[in-house]
PDB file of C-alpha atoms in Angstrom:
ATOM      1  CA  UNK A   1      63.954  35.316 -87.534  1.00  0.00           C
ATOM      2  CA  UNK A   2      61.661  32.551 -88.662  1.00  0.00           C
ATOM      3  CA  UNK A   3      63.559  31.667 -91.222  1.00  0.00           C
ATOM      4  CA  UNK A   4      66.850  31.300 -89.114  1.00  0.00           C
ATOM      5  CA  UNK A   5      64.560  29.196 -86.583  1.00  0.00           C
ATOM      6  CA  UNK A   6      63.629  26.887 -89.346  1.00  0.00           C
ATOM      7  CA  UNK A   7      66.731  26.248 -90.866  1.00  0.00           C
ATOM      8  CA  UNK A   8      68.216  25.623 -87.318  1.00  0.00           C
ATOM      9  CA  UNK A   9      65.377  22.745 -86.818  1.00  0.00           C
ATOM     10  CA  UNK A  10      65.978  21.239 -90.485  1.00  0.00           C
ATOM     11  CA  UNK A  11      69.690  21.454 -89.323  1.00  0.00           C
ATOM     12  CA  UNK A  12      69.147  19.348 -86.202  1.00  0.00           C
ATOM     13  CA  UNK A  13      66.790  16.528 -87.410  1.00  0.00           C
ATOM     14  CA  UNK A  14      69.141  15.897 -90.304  1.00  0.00           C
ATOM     15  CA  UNK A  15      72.293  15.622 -88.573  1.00  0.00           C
ATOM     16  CA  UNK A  16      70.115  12.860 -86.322  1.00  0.00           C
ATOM     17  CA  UNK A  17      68.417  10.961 -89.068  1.00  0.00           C
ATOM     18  CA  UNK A  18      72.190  10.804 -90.740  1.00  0.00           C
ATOM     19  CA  UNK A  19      73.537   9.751 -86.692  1.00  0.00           C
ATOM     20  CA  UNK A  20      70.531   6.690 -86.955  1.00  0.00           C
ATOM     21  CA  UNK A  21      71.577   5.607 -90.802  1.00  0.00           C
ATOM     22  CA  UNK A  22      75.367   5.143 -89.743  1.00  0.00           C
ATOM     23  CA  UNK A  23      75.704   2.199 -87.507  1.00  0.00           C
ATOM     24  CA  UNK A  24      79.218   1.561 -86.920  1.00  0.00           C
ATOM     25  CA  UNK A  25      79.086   1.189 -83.173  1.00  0.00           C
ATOM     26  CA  UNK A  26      76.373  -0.343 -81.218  1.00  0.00           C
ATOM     27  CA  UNK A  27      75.993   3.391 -79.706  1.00  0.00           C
ATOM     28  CA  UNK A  28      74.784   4.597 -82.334  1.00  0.00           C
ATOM     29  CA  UNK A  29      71.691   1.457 -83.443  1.00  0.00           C
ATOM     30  CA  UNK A  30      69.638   2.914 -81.161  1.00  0.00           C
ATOM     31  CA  UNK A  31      68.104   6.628 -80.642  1.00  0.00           C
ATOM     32  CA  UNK A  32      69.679   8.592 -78.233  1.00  0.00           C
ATOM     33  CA  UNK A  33      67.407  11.545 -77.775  1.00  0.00           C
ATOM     34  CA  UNK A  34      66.898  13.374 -74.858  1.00  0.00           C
ATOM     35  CA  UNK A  35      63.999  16.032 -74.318  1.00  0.00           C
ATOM     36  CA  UNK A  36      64.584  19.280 -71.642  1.00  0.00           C
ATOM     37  CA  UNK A  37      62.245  21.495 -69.948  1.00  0.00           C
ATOM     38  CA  UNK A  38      63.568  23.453 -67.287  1.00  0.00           C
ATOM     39  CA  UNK A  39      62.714  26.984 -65.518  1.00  0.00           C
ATOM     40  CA  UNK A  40      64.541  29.401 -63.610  1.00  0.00           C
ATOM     41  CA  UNK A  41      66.020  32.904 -63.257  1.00  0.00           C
ATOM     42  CA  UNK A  42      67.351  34.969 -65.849  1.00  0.00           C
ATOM     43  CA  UNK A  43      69.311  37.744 -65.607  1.00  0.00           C
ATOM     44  CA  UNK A  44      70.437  41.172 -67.928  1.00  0.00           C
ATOM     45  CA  UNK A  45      73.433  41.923 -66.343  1.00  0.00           C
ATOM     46  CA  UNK A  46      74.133  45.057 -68.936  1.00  0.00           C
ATOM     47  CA  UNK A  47      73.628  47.469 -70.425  1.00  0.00           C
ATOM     48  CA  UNK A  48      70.701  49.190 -68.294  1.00  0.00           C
ATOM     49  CA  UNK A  49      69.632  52.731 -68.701  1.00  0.00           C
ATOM     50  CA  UNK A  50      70.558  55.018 -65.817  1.00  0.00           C
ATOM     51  CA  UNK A  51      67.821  55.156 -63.463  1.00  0.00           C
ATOM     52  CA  UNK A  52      66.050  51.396 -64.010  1.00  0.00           C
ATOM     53  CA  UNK A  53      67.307  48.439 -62.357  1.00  0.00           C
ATOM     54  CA  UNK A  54      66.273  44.970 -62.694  1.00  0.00           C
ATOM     55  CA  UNK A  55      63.822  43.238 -60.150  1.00  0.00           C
ATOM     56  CA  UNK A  56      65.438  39.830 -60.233  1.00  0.00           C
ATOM     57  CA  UNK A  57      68.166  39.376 -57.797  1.00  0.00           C
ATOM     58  CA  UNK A  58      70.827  36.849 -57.700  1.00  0.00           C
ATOM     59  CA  UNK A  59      70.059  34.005 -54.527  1.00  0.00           C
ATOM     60  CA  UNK A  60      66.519  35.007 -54.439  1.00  0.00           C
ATOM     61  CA  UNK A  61      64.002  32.571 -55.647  1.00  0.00           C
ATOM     62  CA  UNK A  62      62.134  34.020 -58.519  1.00  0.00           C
ATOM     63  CA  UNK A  63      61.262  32.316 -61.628  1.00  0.00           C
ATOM     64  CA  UNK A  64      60.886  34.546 -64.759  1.00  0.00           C
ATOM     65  CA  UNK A  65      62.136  31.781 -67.531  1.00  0.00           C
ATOM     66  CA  UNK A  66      61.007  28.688 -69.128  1.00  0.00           C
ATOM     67  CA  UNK A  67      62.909  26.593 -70.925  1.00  0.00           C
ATOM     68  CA  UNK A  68      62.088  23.571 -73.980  1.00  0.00           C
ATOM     69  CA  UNK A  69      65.101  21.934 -75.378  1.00  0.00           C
ATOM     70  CA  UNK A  70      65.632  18.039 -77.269  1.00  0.00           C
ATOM     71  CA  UNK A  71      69.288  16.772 -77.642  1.00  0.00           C
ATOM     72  CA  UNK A  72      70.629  14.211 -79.898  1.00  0.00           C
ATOM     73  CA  UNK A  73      73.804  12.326 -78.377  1.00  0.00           C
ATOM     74  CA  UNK A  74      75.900  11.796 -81.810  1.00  0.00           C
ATOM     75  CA  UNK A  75      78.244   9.416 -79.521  1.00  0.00           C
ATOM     76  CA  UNK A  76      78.801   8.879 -75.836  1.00  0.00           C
ATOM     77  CA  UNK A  77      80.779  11.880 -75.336  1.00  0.00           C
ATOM     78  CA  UNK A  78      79.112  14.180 -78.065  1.00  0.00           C
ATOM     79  CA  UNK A  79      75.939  15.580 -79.286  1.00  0.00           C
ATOM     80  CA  UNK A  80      73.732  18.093 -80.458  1.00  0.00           C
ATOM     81  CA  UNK A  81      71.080  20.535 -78.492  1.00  0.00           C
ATOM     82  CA  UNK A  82      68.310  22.685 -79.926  1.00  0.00           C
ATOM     83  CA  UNK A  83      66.245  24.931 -77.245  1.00  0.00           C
ATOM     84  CA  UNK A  84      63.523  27.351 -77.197  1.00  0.00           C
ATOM     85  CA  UNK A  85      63.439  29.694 -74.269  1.00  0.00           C
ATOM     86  CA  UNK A  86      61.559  33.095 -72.917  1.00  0.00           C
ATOM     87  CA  UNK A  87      61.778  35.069 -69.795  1.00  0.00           C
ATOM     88  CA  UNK A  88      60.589  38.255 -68.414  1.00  0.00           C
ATOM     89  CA  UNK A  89      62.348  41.360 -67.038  1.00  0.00           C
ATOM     90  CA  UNK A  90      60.810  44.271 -65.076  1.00  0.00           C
ATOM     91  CA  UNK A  91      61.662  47.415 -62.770  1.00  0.00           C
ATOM     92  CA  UNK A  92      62.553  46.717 -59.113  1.00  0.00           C
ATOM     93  CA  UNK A  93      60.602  49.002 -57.307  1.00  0.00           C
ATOM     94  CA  UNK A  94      62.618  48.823 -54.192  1.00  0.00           C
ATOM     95  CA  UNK A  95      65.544  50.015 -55.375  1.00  0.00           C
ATOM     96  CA  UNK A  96      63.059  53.106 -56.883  1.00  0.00           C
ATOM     97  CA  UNK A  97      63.469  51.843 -59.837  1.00  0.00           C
ATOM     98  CA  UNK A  98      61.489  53.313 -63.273  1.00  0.00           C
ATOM     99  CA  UNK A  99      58.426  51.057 -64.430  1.00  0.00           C
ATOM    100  CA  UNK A 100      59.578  48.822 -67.836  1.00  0.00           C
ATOM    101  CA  UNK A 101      58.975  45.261 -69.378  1.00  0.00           C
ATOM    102  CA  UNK A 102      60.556  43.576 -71.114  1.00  0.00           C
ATOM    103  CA  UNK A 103      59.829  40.192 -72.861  1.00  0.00           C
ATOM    104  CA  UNK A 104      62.741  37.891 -74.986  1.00  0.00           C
ATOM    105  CA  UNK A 105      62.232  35.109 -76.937  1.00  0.00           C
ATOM    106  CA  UNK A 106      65.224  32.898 -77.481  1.00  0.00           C
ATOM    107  CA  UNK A 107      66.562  30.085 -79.776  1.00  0.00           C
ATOM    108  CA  UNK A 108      69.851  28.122 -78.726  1.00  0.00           C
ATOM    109  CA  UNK A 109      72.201  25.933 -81.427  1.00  0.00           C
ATOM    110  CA  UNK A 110      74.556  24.306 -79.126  1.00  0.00           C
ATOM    111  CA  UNK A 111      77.417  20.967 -79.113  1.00  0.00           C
ATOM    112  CA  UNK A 112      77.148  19.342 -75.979  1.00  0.00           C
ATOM    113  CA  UNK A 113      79.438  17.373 -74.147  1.00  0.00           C
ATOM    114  CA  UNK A 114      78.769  14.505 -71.637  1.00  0.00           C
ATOM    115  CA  UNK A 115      81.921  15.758 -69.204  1.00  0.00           C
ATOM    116  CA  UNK A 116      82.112  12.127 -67.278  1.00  0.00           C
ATOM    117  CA  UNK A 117      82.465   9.846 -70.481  1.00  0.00           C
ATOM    118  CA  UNK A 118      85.420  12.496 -71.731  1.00  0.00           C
ATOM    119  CA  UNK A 119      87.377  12.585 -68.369  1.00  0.00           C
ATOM    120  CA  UNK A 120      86.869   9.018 -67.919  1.00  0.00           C
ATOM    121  CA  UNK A 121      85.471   9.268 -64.031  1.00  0.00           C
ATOM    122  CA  UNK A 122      81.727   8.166 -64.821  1.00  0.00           C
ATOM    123  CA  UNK A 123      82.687   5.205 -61.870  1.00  0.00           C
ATOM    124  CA  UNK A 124      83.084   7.594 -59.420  1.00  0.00           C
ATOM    125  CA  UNK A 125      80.348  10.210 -60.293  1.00  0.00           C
ATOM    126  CA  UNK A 126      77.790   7.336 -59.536  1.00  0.00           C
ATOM    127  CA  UNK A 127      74.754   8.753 -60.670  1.00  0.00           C
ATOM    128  CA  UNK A 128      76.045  12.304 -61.226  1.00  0.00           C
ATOM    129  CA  UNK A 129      77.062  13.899 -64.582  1.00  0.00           C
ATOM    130  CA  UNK A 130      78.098  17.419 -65.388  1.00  0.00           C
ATOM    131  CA  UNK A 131      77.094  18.557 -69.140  1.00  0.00           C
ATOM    132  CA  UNK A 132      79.320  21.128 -70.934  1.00  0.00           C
ATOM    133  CA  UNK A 133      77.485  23.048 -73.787  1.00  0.00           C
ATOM    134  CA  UNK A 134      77.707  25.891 -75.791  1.00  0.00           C
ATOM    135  CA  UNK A 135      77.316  27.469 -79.471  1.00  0.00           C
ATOM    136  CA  UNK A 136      74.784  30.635 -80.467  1.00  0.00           C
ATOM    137  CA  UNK A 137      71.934  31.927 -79.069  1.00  0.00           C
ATOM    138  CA  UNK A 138      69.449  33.926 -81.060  1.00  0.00           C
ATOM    139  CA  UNK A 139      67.205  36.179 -79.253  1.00  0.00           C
ATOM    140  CA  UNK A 140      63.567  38.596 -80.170  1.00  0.00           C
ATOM    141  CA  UNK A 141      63.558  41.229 -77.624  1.00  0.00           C
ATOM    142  CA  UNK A 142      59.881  42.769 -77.286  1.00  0.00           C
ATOM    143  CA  UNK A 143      60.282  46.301 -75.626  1.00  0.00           C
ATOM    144  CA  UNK A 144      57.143  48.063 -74.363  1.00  0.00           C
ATOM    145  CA  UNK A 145      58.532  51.875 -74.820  1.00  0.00           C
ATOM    146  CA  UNK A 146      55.575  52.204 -77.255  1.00  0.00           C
ATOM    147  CA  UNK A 147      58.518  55.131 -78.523  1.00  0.00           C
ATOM    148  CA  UNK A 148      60.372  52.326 -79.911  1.00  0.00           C
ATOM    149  CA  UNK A 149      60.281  49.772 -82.224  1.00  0.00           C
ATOM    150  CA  UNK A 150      58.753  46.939 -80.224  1.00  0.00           C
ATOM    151  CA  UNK A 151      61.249  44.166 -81.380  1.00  0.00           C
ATOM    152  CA  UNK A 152      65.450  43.969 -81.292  1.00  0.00           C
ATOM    153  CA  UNK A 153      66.794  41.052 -82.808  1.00  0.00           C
ATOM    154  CA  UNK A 154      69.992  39.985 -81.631  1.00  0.00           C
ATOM    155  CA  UNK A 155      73.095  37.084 -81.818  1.00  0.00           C
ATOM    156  CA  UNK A 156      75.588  36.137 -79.732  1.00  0.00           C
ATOM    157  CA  UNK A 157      77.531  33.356 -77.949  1.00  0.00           C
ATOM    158  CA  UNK A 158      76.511  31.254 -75.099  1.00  0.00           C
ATOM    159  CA  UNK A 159      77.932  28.758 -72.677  1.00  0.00           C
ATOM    160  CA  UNK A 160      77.340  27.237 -69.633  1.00  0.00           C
ATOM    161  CA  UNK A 161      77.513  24.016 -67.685  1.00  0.00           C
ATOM    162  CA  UNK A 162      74.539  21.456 -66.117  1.00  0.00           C
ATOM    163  CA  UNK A 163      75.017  19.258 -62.997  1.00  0.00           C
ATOM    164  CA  UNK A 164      72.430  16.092 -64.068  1.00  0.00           C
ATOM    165  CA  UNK A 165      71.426  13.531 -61.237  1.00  0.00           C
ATOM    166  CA  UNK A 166      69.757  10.498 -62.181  1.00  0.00           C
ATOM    167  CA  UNK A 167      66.486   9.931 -60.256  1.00  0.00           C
ATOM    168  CA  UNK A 168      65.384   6.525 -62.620  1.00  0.00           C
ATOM    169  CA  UNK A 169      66.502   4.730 -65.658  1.00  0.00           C
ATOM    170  CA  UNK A 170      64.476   7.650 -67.857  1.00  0.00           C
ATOM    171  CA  UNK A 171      64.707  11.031 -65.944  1.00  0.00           C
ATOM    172  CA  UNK A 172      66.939  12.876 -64.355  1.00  0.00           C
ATOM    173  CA  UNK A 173      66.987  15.998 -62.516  1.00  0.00           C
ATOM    174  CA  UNK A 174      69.343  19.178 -64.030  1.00  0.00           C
ATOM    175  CA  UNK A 175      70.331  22.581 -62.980  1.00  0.00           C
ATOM    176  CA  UNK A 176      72.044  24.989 -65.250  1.00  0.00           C
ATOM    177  CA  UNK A 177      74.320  28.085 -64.920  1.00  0.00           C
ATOM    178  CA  UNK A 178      74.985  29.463 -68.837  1.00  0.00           C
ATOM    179  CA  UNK A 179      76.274  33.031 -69.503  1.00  0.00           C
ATOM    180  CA  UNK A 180      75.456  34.806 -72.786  1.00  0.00           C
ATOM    181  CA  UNK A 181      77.124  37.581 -74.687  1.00  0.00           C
ATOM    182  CA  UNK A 182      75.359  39.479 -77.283  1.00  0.00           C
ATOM    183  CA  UNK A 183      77.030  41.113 -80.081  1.00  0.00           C
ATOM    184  CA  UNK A 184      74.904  44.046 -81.232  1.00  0.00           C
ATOM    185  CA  UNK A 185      72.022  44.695 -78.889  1.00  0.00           C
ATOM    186  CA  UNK A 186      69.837  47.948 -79.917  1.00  0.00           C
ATOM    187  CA  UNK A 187      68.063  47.695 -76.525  1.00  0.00           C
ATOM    188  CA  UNK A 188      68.925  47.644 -72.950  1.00  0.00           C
ATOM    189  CA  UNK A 189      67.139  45.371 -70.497  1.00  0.00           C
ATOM    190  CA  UNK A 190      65.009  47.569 -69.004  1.00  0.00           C
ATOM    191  CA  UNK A 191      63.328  47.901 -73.222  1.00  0.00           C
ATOM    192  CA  UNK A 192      65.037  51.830 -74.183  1.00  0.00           C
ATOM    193  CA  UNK A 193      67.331  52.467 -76.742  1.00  0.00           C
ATOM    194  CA  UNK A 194      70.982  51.816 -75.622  1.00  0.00           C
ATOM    195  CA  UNK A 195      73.711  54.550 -75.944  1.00  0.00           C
ATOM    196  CA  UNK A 196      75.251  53.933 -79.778  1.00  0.00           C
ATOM    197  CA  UNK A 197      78.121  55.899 -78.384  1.00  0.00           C
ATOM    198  CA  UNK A 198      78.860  53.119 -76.176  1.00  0.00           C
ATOM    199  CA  UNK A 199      79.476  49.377 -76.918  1.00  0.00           C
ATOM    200  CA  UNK A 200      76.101  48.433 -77.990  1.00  0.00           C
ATOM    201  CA  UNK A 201      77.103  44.479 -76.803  1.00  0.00           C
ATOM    202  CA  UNK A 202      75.611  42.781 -73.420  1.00  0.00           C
ATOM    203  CA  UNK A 203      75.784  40.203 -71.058  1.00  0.00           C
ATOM    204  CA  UNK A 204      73.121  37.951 -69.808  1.00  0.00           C
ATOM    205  CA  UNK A 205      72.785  35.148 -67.024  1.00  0.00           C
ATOM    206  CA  UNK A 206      70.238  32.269 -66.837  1.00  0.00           C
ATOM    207  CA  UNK A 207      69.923  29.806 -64.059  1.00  0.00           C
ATOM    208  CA  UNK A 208      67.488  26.932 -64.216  1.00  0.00           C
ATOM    209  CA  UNK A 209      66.300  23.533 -62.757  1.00  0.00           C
ATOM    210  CA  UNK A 210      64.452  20.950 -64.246  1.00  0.00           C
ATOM    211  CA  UNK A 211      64.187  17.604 -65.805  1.00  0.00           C
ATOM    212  CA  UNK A 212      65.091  15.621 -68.680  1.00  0.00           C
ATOM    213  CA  UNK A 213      63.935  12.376 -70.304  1.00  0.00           C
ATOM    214  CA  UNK A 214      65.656   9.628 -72.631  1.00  0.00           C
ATOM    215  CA  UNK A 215      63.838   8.744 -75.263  1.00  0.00           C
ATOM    216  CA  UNK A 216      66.521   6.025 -75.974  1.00  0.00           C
ATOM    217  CA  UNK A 217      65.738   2.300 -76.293  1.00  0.00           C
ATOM    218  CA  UNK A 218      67.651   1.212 -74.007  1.00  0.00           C
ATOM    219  CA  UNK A 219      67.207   0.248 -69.974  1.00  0.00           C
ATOM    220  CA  UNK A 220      68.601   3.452 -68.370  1.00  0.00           C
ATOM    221  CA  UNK A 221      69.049   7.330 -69.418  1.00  0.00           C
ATOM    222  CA  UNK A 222      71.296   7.240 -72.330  1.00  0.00           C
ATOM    223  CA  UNK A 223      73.849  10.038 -70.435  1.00  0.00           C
ATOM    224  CA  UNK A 224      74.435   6.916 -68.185  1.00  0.00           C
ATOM    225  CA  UNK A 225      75.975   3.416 -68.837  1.00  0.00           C
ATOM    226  CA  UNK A 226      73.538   0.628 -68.592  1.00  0.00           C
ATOM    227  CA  UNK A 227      76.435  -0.484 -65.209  1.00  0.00           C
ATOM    228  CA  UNK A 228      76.317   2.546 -63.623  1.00  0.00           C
TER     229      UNK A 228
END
């Protein structure tokens, strides 16, 4: 796991110190680096073990994530994210459900994709922008059955989408809705062993809001034109 998460950082900051050697547009003489933190809900959606069920309901406000992400903008309509993420998941006693905790630890390797520059509309989103990312997700899961092993590594596939609002020329404000699919999980959410008979995959939804900030040279937030 450490290994993977070092390689993935060595990955990042190369393909962004090559992005600042090339200068063939005037894009691409400055930095465009963006940092991310952001926290929110997430959600197992399956597998579950028959009798547990998980306390964090969809529409209720509950925060059981944290989020820490930079992104390098390789040109105006592409670029490169790197986040590090954990969340919580426990029983929901009022549906009677059995005690368990259960803690994840995740890395993200994702393209990104500044949606307004692509479709050409940045004129008429103003000061809005919707980001389209996706790419792999690898996750620690940290069961406390102290019958199991207390970790389950796991990879699998993630995308989602983030409404961004501009509140100055430096920060803006995002939300984010990103769905995950796991290909071999040993554990369900609620930490027990999942059925092997059974497809050992799951699905997972996170929902966030927070902020991000341009570390780019120039005037404004480098998702934005300096016009707009």
């Amino acid at each position: 796991m450490k290994k993977v998460i070092i390689l993935a950082i060595l990955v990042v900051a190369t393909i962004s110190a090559k992005s600042q050697e090339i200068k063939k547009t005037p894009f691409l003489d400055t930095d465009k680096l963006i940092v991310e933190f952001s926290t929110g809900q997430a959600k197992g959606i399956r597998p579950y073990t028959e009798g547990y069920y998980d306390a964090h309901k969809f529409g209720t406000i509950i925060t059981n994530s944290i989020n820490l992400g930079a992104r390098y903008m390789i040109s105006p309509k592409f670029g490169v994210k790197l986040d590090f993420g954990y969340f919580k998941l426990n029983n929901n006693q009022e549906n009677n459900s059995k005690p368990f905790e259960l803690d994840a630890f995740t890395v993200g390797m994702q393209g990104v994709i500044n949606s307004a520059r692509l479709f050409d509309i940045e004129k008429p989103m103003g000061k809005f922008n919707i980001l389209l990312h996706g790419g792999i997700q690898i996750s620690k899961l940290k069961s406390y059955n102290p019958d199991l092993p207390k970790k389950d590594n796991n990879l699998g596939l993630m995308f989602g989408f983030s409404p961004e609002f501009r509140l100055n020329k430096k920060i803006s404000l995002i939300s984010d809705l990103t769905l995950v699919q796991n290909f071999k999980q040993f554990y369900t959410w609620d930490g027990n062993l999942a059925d092997r008979s059974l497809n050992q995959s799951s699905f997972s939804v996170y929902t966030s809001l927070g902020i991000t900030y341009s570390l780019a040279k120039n005037k404004i937030h480098c998702d934005w034109d300096e016009k707009k």
